[in-house]
Amino acid sequence: MTYRGRFAPSPTGHLHFGSLVAAVGSWLCARHAGGEWLVRVEDIDPPREMPGSAESILAALPAFGLAADGVVLFQSHRRAAYDDAFEQLKAADLVFPCWCSRNDLAGGLHLDGHCLAGPTPGREPAWRLRVPDVEIRFDDALQGPQAQNLRQTAGDFVIRRVEGYYAYQLACVVDDAFQGVTEVVRGNDLLDSTPRQIFLQRCLGLPTPRYLHLPLALDGSGRKLSKSEQAHPVDPTNPMPALRRALAFLDLPVFAAASCPADLLELALEQFDPARLPHCSERMAA
Ligand code: GLU
């Protein structure tokens, strides 16, 4: 099977150092395997999006030497596919409508497959997946063996929100399968989403890709670099310093002699071995 990797940014801000690391890491893994590297814009959450962000991220990637294979997939164009997946779950009685508010659930109450609040006139429900008492195990290519009891950690999680938007977990799983992604390389902040995604793949009869979660980039005070806080944008008009920092973050040499991003990435690729990526869950961004 052809290796197919992807980079799947949410357009909530400009490309920042943490997402550059995910982009570079997933690109290196895909090219090292002689595979393809796809880009998918996860624009399914309009309230969280920043106008112009998708264009800004898509323009920045080639400036960093990262060219996607094939056309970019926009999740905002994929509503019909998410509707189909939702109908499939509904037909199998794997989802239920829920009118509970966050407050209702604050005390750690378990829904156990049914809504505690009951239908509320004039209010649309969220739709939740029925999550049994199941332990999901997978072997992360960098972080090692993982196990999560899905009932205890995620519970009956929302797959379609009150406003009618589909949750990231559902859209991600549907599109990884649609795009034929064989390996998901992304930041370690998404490690704990993976069991939910694997469970959804099983519910929908979709294949499970391999997973590799890169160390999460932290700022000077030990917090995650976050796009939405506009922290640490990288400058695509002067790409070499940030690209070198991203390579150093992944324990690769920074090749002082390289003159442009494409050369720098080619040199990095020659040295790249996924087995030598840093085996830690997070580290400080230089
Ligand atoms: N869209 C997510 C983000 O920007 C990443 C999703 C993924 O790689 O699965 O954080």
Coordinates of C-alpha atoms and ligand atoms in Angstrom, one line a residue:
M1 CA 0.0 0.0 0.0
T2 CA 1.3 3.5 -0.9
Y3 CA 2.2 5.6 2.2
R4 CA -0.1 8.6 2.4
G5 CA 0.4 11.2 5.1
R6 CA -1.3 14.5 5.6
F7 CA -1.2 17.9 7.4
A8 CA -4.6 19.0 8.6
P9 CA -4.5 22.6 10.0
S10 CA -7.6 24.3 11.4
P11 CA -7.8 27.9 10.1
T12 CA -7.9 29.6 13.5
G13 CA -4.9 31.8 12.9
H14 CA -1.7 32.1 10.9
L15 CA 0.8 29.2 10.7
H16 CA 2.6 29.1 14.0
F17 CA 5.7 27.2 15.2
G18 CA 3.7 24.2 16.6
S19 CA 1.9 23.6 13.3
L20 CA 5.1 24.1 11.3
V21 CA 6.6 21.3 13.3
A22 CA 3.6 19.1 12.5
A23 CA 3.8 20.1 8.8
V24 CA 7.6 19.4 8.6
G25 CA 7.4 16.2 10.6
S26 CA 4.5 14.7 8.5
W27 CA 6.2 15.8 5.3
L28 CA 9.5 14.2 6.3
C29 CA 7.8 10.9 7.3
A30 CA 5.9 10.8 4.0
R31 CA 8.9 11.6 1.8
H32 CA 11.1 9.2 3.7
A33 CA 8.6 6.5 3.0
G34 CA 8.5 7.5 -0.7
G35 CA 4.8 8.4 -0.1
E36 CA 2.4 11.2 -0.7
W37 CA 1.8 14.2 1.5
L38 CA -1.7 15.7 1.5
V39 CA -3.1 19.0 2.9
R40 CA -6.6 19.3 4.4
V41 CA -8.1 22.5 5.7
E42 CA -10.2 21.6 8.8
D43 CA -12.7 24.5 8.4
I44 CA -15.7 23.0 10.1
D45 CA -15.9 25.3 13.1
P46 CA -16.8 28.8 11.8
P47 CA -17.1 30.4 15.2
R48 CA -13.4 29.5 15.9
E49 CA -12.1 30.4 12.5
M50 CA -10.2 33.6 11.7
P51 CA -11.0 35.2 8.3
G52 CA -8.1 34.8 5.9
S53 CA -6.4 32.1 8.0
A54 CA -6.8 29.3 5.5
E55 CA -5.4 31.4 2.7
S56 CA -2.5 32.5 5.0
I57 CA -1.6 28.9 6.0
L58 CA -1.9 27.7 2.4
A59 CA 0.3 30.5 1.1
A60 CA 2.9 29.9 3.9
L61 CA 3.4 26.2 3.2
P62 CA 5.1 26.5 -0.2
A63 CA 7.2 29.4 1.2
F64 CA 8.6 26.8 3.7
G65 CA 9.2 24.4 0.8
L66 CA 6.2 22.2 1.6
A67 CA 4.2 21.5 -1.5
A68 CA 1.1 19.3 -1.2
D69 CA 0.5 16.4 -3.6
G70 CA -2.9 16.8 -5.1
V71 CA -5.6 19.3 -4.4
V72 CA -6.2 20.7 -1.0
L73 CA -9.3 19.2 0.7
F74 CA -11.6 21.7 2.5
Q75 CA -13.8 20.2 5.1
S76 CA -16.4 22.9 4.6
H77 CA -17.1 21.2 1.2
R78 CA -17.6 17.8 2.8
R79 CA -20.9 18.2 4.7
A80 CA -22.7 15.5 2.6
A81 CA -20.0 12.9 3.6
Y82 CA -20.4 13.8 7.3
D83 CA -24.2 13.6 6.9
D84 CA -23.8 10.1 5.4
A85 CA -21.6 8.9 8.2
F86 CA -24.0 10.4 10.8
E87 CA -27.0 8.6 9.1
Q88 CA -25.0 5.4 9.2
L89 CA -24.4 5.8 12.9
K90 CA -28.0 6.7 13.5
A91 CA -29.3 3.7 11.5
A92 CA -27.1 1.5 13.7
D93 CA -28.5 3.1 16.8
L94 CA -25.0 4.2 17.8
V95 CA -25.9 7.8 18.5
F96 CA -28.5 9.6 20.6
P97 CA -29.8 13.1 20.8
C98 CA -28.9 15.0 24.0
W99 CA -30.2 18.3 25.5
C100 CA -27.9 18.3 28.5
S101 CA -25.9 21.5 29.0
R102 CA -22.3 21.5 30.1
N103 CA -23.6 22.5 33.6
D104 CA -25.8 19.4 33.7
L105 CA -22.8 17.3 33.1
A106 CA -20.3 19.2 35.2
G107 CA -20.4 16.8 38.1
G108 CA -18.9 14.0 36.0
L109 CA -22.3 12.3 35.5
H110 CA -22.2 9.5 33.0
L111 CA -24.9 9.5 30.3
D112 CA -24.7 5.8 29.6
G113 CA -26.2 6.1 26.2
H114 CA -29.1 8.3 27.0
C115 CA -29.8 12.0 27.7
L116 CA -30.3 13.0 31.3
A117 CA -32.2 16.2 30.6
G118 CA -34.6 14.9 28.0
P119 CA -36.2 16.8 25.0
T120 CA -36.2 20.5 25.6
P121 CA -38.9 22.4 23.5
G122 CA -37.4 25.0 21.2
R123 CA -33.8 23.6 21.5
E124 CA -31.9 21.5 19.1
P125 CA -30.1 18.6 20.6
A126 CA -26.4 17.7 20.3
W127 CA -25.8 14.1 19.1
R128 CA -23.6 11.9 21.1
L129 CA -22.0 8.5 20.3
R130 CA -22.9 5.7 22.6
V131 CA -19.5 4.7 24.1
P132 CA -19.4 1.2 25.8
D133 CA -17.0 0.2 28.5
V134 CA -14.2 -0.5 26.1
E135 CA -10.4 -0.2 26.3
I136 CA -8.9 1.2 23.0
R137 CA -5.3 0.2 22.5
F138 CA -2.9 1.3 19.8
D139 CA 0.8 1.4 19.2
D140 CA 2.0 5.0 18.5
A141 CA 5.0 4.9 16.3
L142 CA 6.8 7.4 18.6
Q143 CA 5.0 7.5 21.9
G144 CA 4.7 3.7 22.2
P145 CA 1.8 1.5 23.3
Q146 CA -1.3 3.4 24.4
A147 CA -4.4 2.3 26.2
Q148 CA -7.5 4.3 27.1
N149 CA -10.8 3.3 28.6
L150 CA -13.0 5.3 26.4
R151 CA -16.1 5.3 28.6
Q152 CA -14.1 6.7 31.5
T153 CA -12.0 9.3 29.6
A154 CA -14.3 10.5 26.8
G155 CA -17.8 9.2 27.8
D156 CA -20.6 9.5 25.2
F157 CA -18.8 12.2 23.2
V158 CA -20.5 14.7 20.9
I159 CA -20.2 14.1 17.2
R160 CA -22.7 16.7 16.1
R161 CA -23.1 19.9 18.0
V162 CA -26.2 21.8 18.9
E163 CA -25.5 24.3 16.1
G164 CA -25.5 21.5 13.6
Y165 CA -21.7 21.5 13.1
Y166 CA -20.0 18.1 13.0
A167 CA -17.3 17.5 15.6
Y168 CA -13.6 17.4 14.7
Q169 CA -13.5 13.7 15.6
L170 CA -16.1 12.6 13.1
A171 CA -14.9 14.9 10.2
C172 CA -11.3 13.8 10.8
V173 CA -12.1 10.1 10.7
V174 CA -14.3 10.4 7.6
D175 CA -11.7 12.4 5.7
D176 CA -8.6 10.4 6.7
A177 CA -10.5 7.4 5.2
F178 CA -11.7 9.3 2.2
Q179 CA -8.2 10.6 1.4
G180 CA -6.7 7.1 1.9
V181 CA -4.4 8.3 4.7
T182 CA -2.2 5.5 5.9
E183 CA -0.2 7.3 8.6
V184 CA -1.3 10.3 10.7
V185 CA 1.6 12.3 12.0
R186 CA 0.6 15.2 14.2
G187 CA 1.2 17.0 17.5
N188 CA 1.0 15.1 20.8
D189 CA -1.9 17.3 21.9
L190 CA -4.1 15.0 19.8
L191 CA -2.8 11.8 21.3
D192 CA -5.8 11.6 23.6
S193 CA -8.2 12.1 20.6
T194 CA -6.9 9.0 18.9
P195 CA -8.8 6.4 20.8
R196 CA -12.1 8.3 20.0
Q197 CA -11.1 8.3 16.4
I198 CA -10.2 4.6 16.4
F199 CA -13.5 3.8 18.0
L200 CA -15.4 5.9 15.4
Q201 CA -13.5 4.1 12.6
R202 CA -14.7 0.8 14.0
C203 CA -18.3 2.1 14.3
L204 CA -18.2 3.3 10.6
G205 CA -16.3 0.3 9.2
L206 CA -13.3 2.4 8.2
P207 CA -9.6 1.4 8.3
T208 CA -7.4 2.6 11.1
P209 CA -4.2 4.3 9.9
R210 CA -0.9 4.2 11.8
Y211 CA -0.3 7.1 14.3
L212 CA 2.8 9.0 15.2
H213 CA 2.5 11.8 17.6
L214 CA 5.3 14.4 17.6
P215 CA 6.4 16.1 20.8
L216 CA 4.2 19.1 21.6
A217 CA 6.0 22.5 21.3
L218 CA 5.8 24.5 24.5
D219 CA 6.5 28.2 25.0
G220 CA 8.9 29.6 27.5
S221 CA 6.3 29.3 30.3
G222 CA 5.6 25.6 29.5
R223 CA 2.3 26.3 27.7
K224 CA 1.2 24.8 24.4
L225 CA 1.9 27.2 21.5
S226 CA -1.6 27.9 20.3
K227 CA -2.7 29.3 17.0
S228 CA -5.9 30.8 18.4
E229 CA -3.9 32.9 20.8
Q230 CA -1.9 34.2 17.9
A231 CA 1.3 33.0 19.7
H232 CA 4.5 32.5 17.8
P233 CA 3.4 33.0 14.1
V234 CA 6.2 32.0 11.8
D235 CA 7.3 34.4 9.0
P236 CA 6.9 33.0 5.5
T237 CA 8.7 36.0 4.0
N238 CA 11.8 34.9 6.0
P239 CA 11.3 31.1 6.2
M240 CA 14.8 29.8 7.0
P241 CA 15.1 30.6 10.7
A242 CA 11.8 29.0 11.6
L243 CA 12.4 26.0 9.4
R244 CA 15.8 25.5 11.0
R245 CA 14.2 25.8 14.4
A246 CA 11.6 23.2 13.4
L247 CA 14.3 20.8 12.2
A248 CA 16.3 21.3 15.5
F249 CA 13.1 20.7 17.4
L250 CA 12.9 17.3 15.7
D251 CA 16.6 16.6 16.5
L252 CA 17.8 17.1 12.9
P253 CA 20.8 19.1 11.8
V254 CA 20.1 22.6 10.6
F255 CA 22.5 22.7 7.6
A256 CA 24.0 26.2 7.8
A257 CA 25.0 25.9 4.1
A258 CA 21.5 25.4 2.7
S259 CA 20.3 28.5 0.9
C260 CA 16.5 28.0 0.4
P261 CA 13.8 25.9 2.1
A262 CA 13.6 23.3 -0.6
D263 CA 17.4 22.6 -0.3
L264 CA 17.2 22.6 3.5
L265 CA 14.4 20.1 3.5
E266 CA 16.1 17.8 0.9
L267 CA 19.3 17.8 3.1
A268 CA 17.1 17.1 6.2
L269 CA 15.4 14.2 4.4
E270 CA 18.7 12.5 3.6
Q271 CA 19.5 12.4 7.3
F272 CA 15.9 11.7 8.5
D273 CA 15.1 8.5 10.2
P274 CA 11.6 8.4 12.0
A275 CA 13.2 6.0 14.6
R276 CA 15.5 8.9 15.7
L277 CA 12.7 11.4 16.3
P278 CA 12.7 12.7 19.9
H279 CA 10.8 10.2 22.1
C280 CA 9.3 12.7 24.4
S281 CA 5.7 14.0 24.7
E282 CA 6.6 17.7 24.8
R283 CA 9.5 20.0 24.7
M284 CA 10.3 23.7 24.7
A285 CA 10.4 25.5 21.4
A286 CA 13.8 27.1 21.0
Ligands
GLU1 N1 -7.0 20.5 12.7 C1 -6.2 20.0 13.9 C2 -5.4 21.2 14.4 O1 -5.1 22.1 13.6 C3 -5.3 18.9 13.6 C4 -6.1 17.7 13.2 C5 -5.3 16.4 13.0 O2 -4.1 16.5 12.6 O3 -5.8 15.4 13.1 O4 -5.0 21.2 15.5

